[in-house]
mmCIF file of C-alpha atoms in Angstrom:
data_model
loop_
_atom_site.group_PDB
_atom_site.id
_atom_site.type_symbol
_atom_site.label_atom_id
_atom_site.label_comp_id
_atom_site.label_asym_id
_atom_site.label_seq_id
_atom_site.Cartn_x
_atom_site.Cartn_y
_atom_site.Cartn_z
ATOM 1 C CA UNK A 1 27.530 58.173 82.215
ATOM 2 C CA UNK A 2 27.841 56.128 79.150
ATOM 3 C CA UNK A 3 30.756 57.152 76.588
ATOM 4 C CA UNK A 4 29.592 58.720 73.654
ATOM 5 C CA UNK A 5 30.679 56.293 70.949
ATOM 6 C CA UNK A 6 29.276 54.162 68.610
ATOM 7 C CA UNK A 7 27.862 51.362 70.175
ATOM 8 C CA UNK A 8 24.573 49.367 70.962
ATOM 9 C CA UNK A 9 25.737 47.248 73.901
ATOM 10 C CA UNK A 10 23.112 49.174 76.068
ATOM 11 C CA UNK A 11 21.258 46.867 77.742
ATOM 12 C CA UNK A 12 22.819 43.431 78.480
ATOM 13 C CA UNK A 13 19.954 41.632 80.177
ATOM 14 C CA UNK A 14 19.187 38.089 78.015
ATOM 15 C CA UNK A 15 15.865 39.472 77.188
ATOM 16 C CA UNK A 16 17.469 42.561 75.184
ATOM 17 C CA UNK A 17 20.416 39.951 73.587
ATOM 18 C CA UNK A 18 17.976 38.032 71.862
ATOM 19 C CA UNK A 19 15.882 41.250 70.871
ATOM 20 C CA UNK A 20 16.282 41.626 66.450
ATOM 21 C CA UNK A 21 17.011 45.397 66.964
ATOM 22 C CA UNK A 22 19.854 43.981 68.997
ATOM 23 C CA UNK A 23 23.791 44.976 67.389
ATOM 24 C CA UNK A 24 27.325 45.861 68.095
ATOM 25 C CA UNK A 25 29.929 47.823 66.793
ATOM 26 C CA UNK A 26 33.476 48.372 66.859
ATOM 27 C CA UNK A 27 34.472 49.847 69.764
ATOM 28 C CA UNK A 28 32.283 49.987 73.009
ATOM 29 C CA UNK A 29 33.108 52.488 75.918
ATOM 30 C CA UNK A 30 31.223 51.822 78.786
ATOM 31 C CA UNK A 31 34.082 52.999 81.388
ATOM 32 C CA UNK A 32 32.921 54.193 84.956
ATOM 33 C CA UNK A 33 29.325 52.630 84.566
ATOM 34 C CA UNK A 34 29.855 50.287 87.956
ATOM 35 C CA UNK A 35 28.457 47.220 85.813
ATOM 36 C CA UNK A 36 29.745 44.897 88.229
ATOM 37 C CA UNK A 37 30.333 41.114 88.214
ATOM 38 C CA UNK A 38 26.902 40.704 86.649
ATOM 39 C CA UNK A 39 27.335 43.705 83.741
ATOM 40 C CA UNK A 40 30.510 41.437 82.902
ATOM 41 C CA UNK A 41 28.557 38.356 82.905
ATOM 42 C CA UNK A 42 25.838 39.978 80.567
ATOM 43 C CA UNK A 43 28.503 41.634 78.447
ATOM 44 C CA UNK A 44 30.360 38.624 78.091
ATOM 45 C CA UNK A 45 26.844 36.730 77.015
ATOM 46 C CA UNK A 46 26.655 39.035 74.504
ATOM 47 C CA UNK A 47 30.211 38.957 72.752
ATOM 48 C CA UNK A 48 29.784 35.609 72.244
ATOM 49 C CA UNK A 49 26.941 36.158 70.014
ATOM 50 C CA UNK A 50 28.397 39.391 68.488
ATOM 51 C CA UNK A 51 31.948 39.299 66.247
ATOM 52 C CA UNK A 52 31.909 42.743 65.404
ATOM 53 C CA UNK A 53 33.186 44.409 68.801
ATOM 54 C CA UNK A 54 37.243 44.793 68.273
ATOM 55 C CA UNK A 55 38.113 47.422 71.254
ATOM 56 C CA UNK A 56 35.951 47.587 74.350
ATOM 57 C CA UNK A 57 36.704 50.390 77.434
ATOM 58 C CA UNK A 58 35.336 49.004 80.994
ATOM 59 C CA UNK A 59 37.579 51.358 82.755
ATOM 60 C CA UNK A 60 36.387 51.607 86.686
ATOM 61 C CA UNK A 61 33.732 49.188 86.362
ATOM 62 C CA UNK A 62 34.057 46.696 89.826
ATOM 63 C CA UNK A 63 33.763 43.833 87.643
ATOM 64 C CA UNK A 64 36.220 41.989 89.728
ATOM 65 C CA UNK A 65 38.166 38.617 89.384
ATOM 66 C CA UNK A 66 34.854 36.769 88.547
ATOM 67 C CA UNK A 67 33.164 39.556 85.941
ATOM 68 C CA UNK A 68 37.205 39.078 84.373
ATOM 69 C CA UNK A 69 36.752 34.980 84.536
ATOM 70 C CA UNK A 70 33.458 36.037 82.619
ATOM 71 C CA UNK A 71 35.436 38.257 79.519
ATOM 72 C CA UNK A 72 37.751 35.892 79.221
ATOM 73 C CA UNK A 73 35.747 33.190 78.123
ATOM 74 C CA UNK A 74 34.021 35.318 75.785
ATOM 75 C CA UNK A 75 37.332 36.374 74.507
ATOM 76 C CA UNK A 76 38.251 33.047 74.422
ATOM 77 C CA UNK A 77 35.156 32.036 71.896
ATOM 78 C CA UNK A 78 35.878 35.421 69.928
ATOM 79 C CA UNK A 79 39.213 36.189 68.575
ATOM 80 C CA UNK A 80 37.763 39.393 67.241
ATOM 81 C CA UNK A 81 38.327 41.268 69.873
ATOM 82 C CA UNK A 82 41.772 43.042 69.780
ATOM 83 C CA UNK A 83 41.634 45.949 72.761
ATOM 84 C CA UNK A 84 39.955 45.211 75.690
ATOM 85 C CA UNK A 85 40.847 48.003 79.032
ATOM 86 C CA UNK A 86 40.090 46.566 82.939
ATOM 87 C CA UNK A 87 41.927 49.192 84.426
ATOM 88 C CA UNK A 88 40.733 50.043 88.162
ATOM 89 C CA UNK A 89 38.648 46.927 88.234
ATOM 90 C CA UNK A 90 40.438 45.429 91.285
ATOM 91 C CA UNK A 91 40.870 41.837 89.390
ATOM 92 C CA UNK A 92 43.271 41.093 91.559
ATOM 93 C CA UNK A 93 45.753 38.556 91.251
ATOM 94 C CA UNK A 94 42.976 35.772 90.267
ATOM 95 C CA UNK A 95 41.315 37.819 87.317
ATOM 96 C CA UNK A 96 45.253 38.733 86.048
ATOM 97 C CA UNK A 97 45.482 35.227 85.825
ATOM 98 C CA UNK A 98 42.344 34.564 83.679
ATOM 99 C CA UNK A 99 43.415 37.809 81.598
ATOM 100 C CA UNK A 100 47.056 36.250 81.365
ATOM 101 C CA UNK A 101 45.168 32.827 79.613
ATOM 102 C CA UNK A 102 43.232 34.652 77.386
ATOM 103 C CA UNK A 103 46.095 36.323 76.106
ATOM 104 C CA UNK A 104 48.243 33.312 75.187
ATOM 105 C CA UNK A 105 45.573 32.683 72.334
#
């Protein structure tokens, strides 16, 4: 169940990033949604178009070391982005690693 917040990251296939109706906001909860190492991949896609997203919840999401690989180089491109939670997303000790270079940014 997605978080009720303000947020339009619903969709993060290419064909919805591109889409003119297409924005972000602040802070995006999308916690225990199972998005996987692909939901990362889109996610990450589209914080590197958007600068408004500051705080992002992906609590319980499987995104795994790769999916964390992905966030990281969109928080890499986006310094915008002040809060980001990948608890219970069994990273491992790979994906604290690419969390660990994001952070000395």
């Amino acid at each position: 169940m997605l978080s009720k917040t303000t947020f339009a990251l619903l969709c993060f296939c290419p064909r919805c990033i591109g889409c003119p109706l297409y924005t972000a906001h602040s802070f995006a909860s999308l916690g225990n949604n199972d998005i996987g190492t692909d939901g990362a991949r889109y996610l990450a896609e589209a914080l590197k178009i958007s600068s408004s997203v500051r705080w992002i919840n992906l609590y319980n999401n499987n995104i795994g070391s790769e999916g964390t690989r992905h966030l990281v180089e969109a928080i890499k491109m986006d310094s915008s982005i002040t809060h980001i939670n990948i608890g219970s997303n069994h990273i491992g000790d790979e994906g604290a690693l690419y969390m660990a270079e994001a952070l000395k940014i």
